[in-house]
Short mmCIF file of C-alpha atoms in Angstrom, two decimals:
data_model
loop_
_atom_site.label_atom_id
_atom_site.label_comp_id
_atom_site.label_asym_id
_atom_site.label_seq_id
_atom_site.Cartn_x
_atom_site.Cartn_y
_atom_site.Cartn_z
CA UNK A 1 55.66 113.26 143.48
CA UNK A 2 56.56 116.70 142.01
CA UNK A 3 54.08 119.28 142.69
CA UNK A 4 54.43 123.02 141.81
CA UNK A 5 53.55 125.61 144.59
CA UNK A 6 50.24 126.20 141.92
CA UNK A 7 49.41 122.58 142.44
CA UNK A 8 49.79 121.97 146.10
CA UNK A 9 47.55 124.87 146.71
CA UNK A 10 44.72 123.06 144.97
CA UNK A 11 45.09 120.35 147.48
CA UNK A 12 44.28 122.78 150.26
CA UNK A 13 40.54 123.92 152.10
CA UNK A 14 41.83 127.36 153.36
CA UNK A 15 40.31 127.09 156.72
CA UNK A 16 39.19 129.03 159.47
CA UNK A 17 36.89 127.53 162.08
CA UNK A 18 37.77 129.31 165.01
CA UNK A 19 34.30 130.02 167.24
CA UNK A 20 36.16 133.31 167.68
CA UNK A 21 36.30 134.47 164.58
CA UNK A 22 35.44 137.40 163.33
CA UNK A 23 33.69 138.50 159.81
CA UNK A 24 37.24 140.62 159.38
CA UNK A 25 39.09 137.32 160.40
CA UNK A 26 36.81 135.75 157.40
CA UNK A 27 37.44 138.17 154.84
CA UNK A 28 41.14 137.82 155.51
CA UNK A 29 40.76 134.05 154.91
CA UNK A 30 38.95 134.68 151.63
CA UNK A 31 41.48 137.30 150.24
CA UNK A 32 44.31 134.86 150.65
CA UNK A 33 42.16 131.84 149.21
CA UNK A 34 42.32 134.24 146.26
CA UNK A 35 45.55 135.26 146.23
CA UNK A 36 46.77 131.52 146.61
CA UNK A 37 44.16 129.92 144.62
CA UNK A 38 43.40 126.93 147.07
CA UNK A 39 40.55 124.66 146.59
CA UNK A 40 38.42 126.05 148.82
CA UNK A 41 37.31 127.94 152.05
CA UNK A 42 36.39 126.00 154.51
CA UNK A 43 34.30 128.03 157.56
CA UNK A 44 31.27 127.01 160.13
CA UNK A 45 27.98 127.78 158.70
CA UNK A 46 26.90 130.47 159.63
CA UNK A 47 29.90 132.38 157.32
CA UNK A 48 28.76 130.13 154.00
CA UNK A 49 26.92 133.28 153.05
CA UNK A 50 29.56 135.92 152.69
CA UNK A 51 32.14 133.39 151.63
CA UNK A 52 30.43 132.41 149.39
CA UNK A 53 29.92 136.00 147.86
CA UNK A 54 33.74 136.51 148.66
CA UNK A 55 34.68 134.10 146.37
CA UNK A 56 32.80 134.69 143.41
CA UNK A 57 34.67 134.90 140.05
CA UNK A 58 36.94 132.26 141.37
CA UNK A 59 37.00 128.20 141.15
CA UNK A 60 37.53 127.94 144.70
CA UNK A 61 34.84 126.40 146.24
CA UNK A 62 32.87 127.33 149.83
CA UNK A 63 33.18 124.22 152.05
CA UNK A 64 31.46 123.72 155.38
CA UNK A 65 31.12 121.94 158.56
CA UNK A 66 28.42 120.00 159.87
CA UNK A 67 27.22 118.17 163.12
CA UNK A 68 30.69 119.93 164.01
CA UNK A 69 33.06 118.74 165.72
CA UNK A 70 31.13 116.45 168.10
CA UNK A 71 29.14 114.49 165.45
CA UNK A 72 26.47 113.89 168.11
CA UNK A 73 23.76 115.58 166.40
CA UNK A 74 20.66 114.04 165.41
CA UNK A 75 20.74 113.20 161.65
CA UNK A 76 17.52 114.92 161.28
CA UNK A 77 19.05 118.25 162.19
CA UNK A 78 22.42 117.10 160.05
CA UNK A 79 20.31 117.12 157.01
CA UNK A 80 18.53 119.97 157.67
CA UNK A 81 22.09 121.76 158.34
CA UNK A 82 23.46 120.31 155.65
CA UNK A 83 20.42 121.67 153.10
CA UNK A 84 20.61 124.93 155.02
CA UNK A 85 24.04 125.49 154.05
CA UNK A 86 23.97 124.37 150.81
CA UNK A 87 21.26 126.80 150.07
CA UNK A 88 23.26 129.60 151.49
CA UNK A 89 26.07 128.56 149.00
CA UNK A 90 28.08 126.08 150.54
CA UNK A 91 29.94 123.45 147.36
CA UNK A 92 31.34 121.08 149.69
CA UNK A 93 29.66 119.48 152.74
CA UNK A 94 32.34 118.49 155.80
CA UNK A 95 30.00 116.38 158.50
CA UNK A 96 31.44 115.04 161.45
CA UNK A 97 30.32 110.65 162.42
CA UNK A 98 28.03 109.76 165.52
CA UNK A 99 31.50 108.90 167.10
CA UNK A 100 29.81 107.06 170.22
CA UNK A 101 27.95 104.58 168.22
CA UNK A 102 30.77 103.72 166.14
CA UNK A 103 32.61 102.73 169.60
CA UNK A 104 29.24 101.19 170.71
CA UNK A 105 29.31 98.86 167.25
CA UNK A 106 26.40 100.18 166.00
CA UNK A 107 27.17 100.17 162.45
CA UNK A 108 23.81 100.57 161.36
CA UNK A 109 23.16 103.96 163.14
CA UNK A 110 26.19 105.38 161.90
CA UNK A 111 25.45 103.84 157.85
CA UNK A 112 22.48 105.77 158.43
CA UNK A 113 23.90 108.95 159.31
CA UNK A 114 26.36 109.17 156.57
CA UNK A 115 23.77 107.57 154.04
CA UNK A 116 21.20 110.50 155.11
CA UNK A 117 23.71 113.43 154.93
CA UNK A 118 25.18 112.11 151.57
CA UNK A 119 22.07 111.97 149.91
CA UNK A 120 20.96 115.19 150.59
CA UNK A 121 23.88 116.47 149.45
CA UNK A 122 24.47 114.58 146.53
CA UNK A 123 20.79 115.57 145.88
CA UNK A 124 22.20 119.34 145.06
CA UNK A 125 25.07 118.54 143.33
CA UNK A 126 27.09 119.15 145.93
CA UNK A 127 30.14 116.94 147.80
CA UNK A 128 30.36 115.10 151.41
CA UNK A 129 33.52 114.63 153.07
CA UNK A 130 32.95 112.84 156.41
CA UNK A 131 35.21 113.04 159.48
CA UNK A 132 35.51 110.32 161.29
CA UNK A 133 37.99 111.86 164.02
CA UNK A 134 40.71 109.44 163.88
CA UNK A 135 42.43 110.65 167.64
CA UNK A 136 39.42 108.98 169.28
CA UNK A 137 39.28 105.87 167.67
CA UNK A 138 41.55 102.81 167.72
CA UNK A 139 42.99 101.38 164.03
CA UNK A 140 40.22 98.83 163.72
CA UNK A 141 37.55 101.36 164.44
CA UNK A 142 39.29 103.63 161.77
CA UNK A 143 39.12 100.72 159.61
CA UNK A 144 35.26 100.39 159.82
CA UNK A 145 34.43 104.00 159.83
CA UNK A 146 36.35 104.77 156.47
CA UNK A 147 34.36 101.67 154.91
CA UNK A 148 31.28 102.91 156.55
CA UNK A 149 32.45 106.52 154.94
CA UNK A 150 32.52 104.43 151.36
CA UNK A 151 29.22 102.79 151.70
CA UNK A 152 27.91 105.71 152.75
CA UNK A 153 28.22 107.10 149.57
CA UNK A 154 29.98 109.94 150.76
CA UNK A 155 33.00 111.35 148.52
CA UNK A 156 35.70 111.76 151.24
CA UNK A 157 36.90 110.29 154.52
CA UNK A 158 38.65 113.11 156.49
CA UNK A 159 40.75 112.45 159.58
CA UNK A 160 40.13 114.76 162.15
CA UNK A 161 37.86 118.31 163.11
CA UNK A 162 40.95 120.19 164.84
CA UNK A 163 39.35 120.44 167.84
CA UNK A 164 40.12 116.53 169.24
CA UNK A 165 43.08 115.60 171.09
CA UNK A 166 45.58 115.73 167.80
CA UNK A 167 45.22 116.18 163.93
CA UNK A 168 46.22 114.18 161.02
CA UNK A 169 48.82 111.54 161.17
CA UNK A 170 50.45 110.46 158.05
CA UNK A 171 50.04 106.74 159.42
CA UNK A 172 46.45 106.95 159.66
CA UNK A 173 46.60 108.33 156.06
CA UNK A 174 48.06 105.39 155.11
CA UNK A 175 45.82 103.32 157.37
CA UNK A 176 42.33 104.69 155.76
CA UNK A 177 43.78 104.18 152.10
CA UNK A 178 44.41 100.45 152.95
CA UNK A 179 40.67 100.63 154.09
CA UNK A 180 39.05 102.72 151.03
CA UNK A 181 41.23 102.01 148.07
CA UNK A 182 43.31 103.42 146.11
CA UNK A 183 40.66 105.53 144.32
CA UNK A 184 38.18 106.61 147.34
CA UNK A 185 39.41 110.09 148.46
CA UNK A 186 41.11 111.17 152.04
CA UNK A 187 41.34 114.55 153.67
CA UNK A 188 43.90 115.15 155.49
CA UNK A 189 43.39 117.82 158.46
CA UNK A 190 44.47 119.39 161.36
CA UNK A 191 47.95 119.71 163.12
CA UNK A 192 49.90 120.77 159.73
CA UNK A 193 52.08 123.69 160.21
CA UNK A 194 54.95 123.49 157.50
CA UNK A 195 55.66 122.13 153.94
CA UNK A 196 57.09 118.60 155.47
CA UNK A 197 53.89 118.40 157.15
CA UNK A 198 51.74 118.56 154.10
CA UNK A 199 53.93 116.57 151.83
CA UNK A 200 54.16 113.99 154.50
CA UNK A 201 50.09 113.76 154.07
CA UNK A 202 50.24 113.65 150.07
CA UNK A 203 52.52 110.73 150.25
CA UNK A 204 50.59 109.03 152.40
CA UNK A 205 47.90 109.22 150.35
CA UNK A 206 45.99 112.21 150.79
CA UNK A 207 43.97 114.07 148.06
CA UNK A 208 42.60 117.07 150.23
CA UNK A 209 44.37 118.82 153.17
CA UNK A 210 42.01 121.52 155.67
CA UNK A 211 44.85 123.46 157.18
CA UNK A 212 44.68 126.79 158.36
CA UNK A 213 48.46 127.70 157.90
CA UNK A 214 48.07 127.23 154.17
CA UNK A 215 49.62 130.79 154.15
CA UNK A 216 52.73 129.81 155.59
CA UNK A 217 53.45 126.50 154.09
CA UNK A 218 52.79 127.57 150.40
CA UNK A 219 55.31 130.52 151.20
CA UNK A 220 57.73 128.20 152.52
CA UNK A 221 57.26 126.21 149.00
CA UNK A 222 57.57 129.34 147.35
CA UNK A 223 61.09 129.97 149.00
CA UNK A 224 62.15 126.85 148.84
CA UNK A 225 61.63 126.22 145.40
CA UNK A 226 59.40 127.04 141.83
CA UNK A 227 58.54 123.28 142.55
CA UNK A 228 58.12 120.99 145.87
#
C-alpha cells in the first residue's frame, strides 16, 4: 500500500492520555492535530470540552476514553460516561471490556457491556471503538472478545489502552482481522514510535492507529519521502 504523508495522518487519533497532563499539554496536542490533520484527538474525559472547542473548523474529530483503562466499571456508570462525554462533544467513544469476565467465560456479561455502551452511543450518532487489551489475554480469548466486539455492535476493536504490560502487535492485528473480517474495523494502539511501526500496523490490517508520537512518525514520512 502507498499512502501519502496526507493519508497516513488520517489513520491516526492524536493522543494524549497522560493522568499528568496538563490543559497546556492539551492545547499542544490540539495545535498539532491541526497542523497534521489527523483523524482525531483522542484525550480522557474530562478534556472533551476544550478539545472539542479546539478543534472546531476542522474534520478532526474529539475521541474519548471510557471505563479507562481497567474496564472494570459498572456498565451503568459506562453509559452514563459515555452520554456524559458525548454531550460535552466527544465524536468517537473508546471504552475499555470487563477484562475479568472475559477470562472468567462469561460471555454474556461482557455482550452486555459492549451492547449497552454501543447503543448509547450509536443513539447520538456517535462511534464505539472497544479495547479489548490484547497483552492480557491469550489468542483464543482475543478471538472471542473481537467477535464479542462485532456482536456488540460496536464499530471498532482496538488492541490495547497504553497503560497494560505492552501495546499493539502487528500479529494480533492480524489475529483480530482473522476474527472480525475483512470489513469490521481495528485500531491499532500503543507502543508505536516510528514510521515502520505504523506501517507494520496498516499491513496488518489496521484502519485506525491511537499513537501519541504521531508528531514524529509523520515527520519521519515527511523526510523520508512525499509518499510512504
Amino acid at each position: 500500500m502507498t499512502l501519502t504523508v496526507a493519508q497516513l495522518a488520517k489513520y491516526m487519533d492524536h493522543t494524549m492520555l497522560k493522568p499528568e497532563a496538563t490543559s497546556a499539554m492539551i492545547d499542544k496536542t490540539v495545535a498539532e492535530a491541526r497542523e497534521y490533520n489527523t483523524a482525531s484527538v483522542c484525550i480522557n474525559p474530562y478534556w472533551v470540552a476544550r478539545v472539542h472547542k479546539g478543534l472546531e473548523g476542522t474534520d478532526i474529530a474529539t475521541c474519548t476514553v471510557i471505563g479507562f483503562p481497567l474496564g472494570a466499571s459498572t456498565t451503568t456508570t459506562k453509559v452514563f460516561e459515555t452520554n456524559d462525554a458525548i454531550d460535552n462533544g466527544a465524536d468517537e467513544i473508546d471504552m475499555v471490556i470487563n477484562i475479568g469476565e472475559l477470562k472468567s467465560n462469561n460471555d454474556e456479561a461482557v455482550l452486555a457491556d459492549i451492547k449497552a455502551v454501543a447503543e448509547a452511543t450509536h443513539a447520538k450518532g456517535k462511534l464505539l471503538k472497544v479495547i479489548i487489551e490484547n497483552a492480557l489475554l491469550t489468542d483464543e480469548e482475543k478471538r472471542r472478545a473481537s467477535e464479542l466486539t462485532v456482536k456488540g455492535g460496536a464499530d471498532f476493536v482496538k488492541t490495547s489502552t497504553g497503560f497494560s504490560t505492552s501495546g499493539a502487535k502487528a500479529e494480533d492485528v492480524r489475529l483480530m482481522r482473522e476474527a472480525v473480517g475483512p470489513d469490521f474495523k481495528i485500531k491499532a494502539a500503543g507502543g508505536m514510535h516510528s514510521l515502520k511501526d505504523a506501517l507494520a500496523m496498516i499491513d496488518a490490517g489496521a484502519n485506525r492507529l491511537g499513537v501519541s508520537a504521531s508528531v514524529a512518525i509523520l515527520e519521519e514520512a515527511k523526510a523520508q519521502t512525499a509518499t510512504v
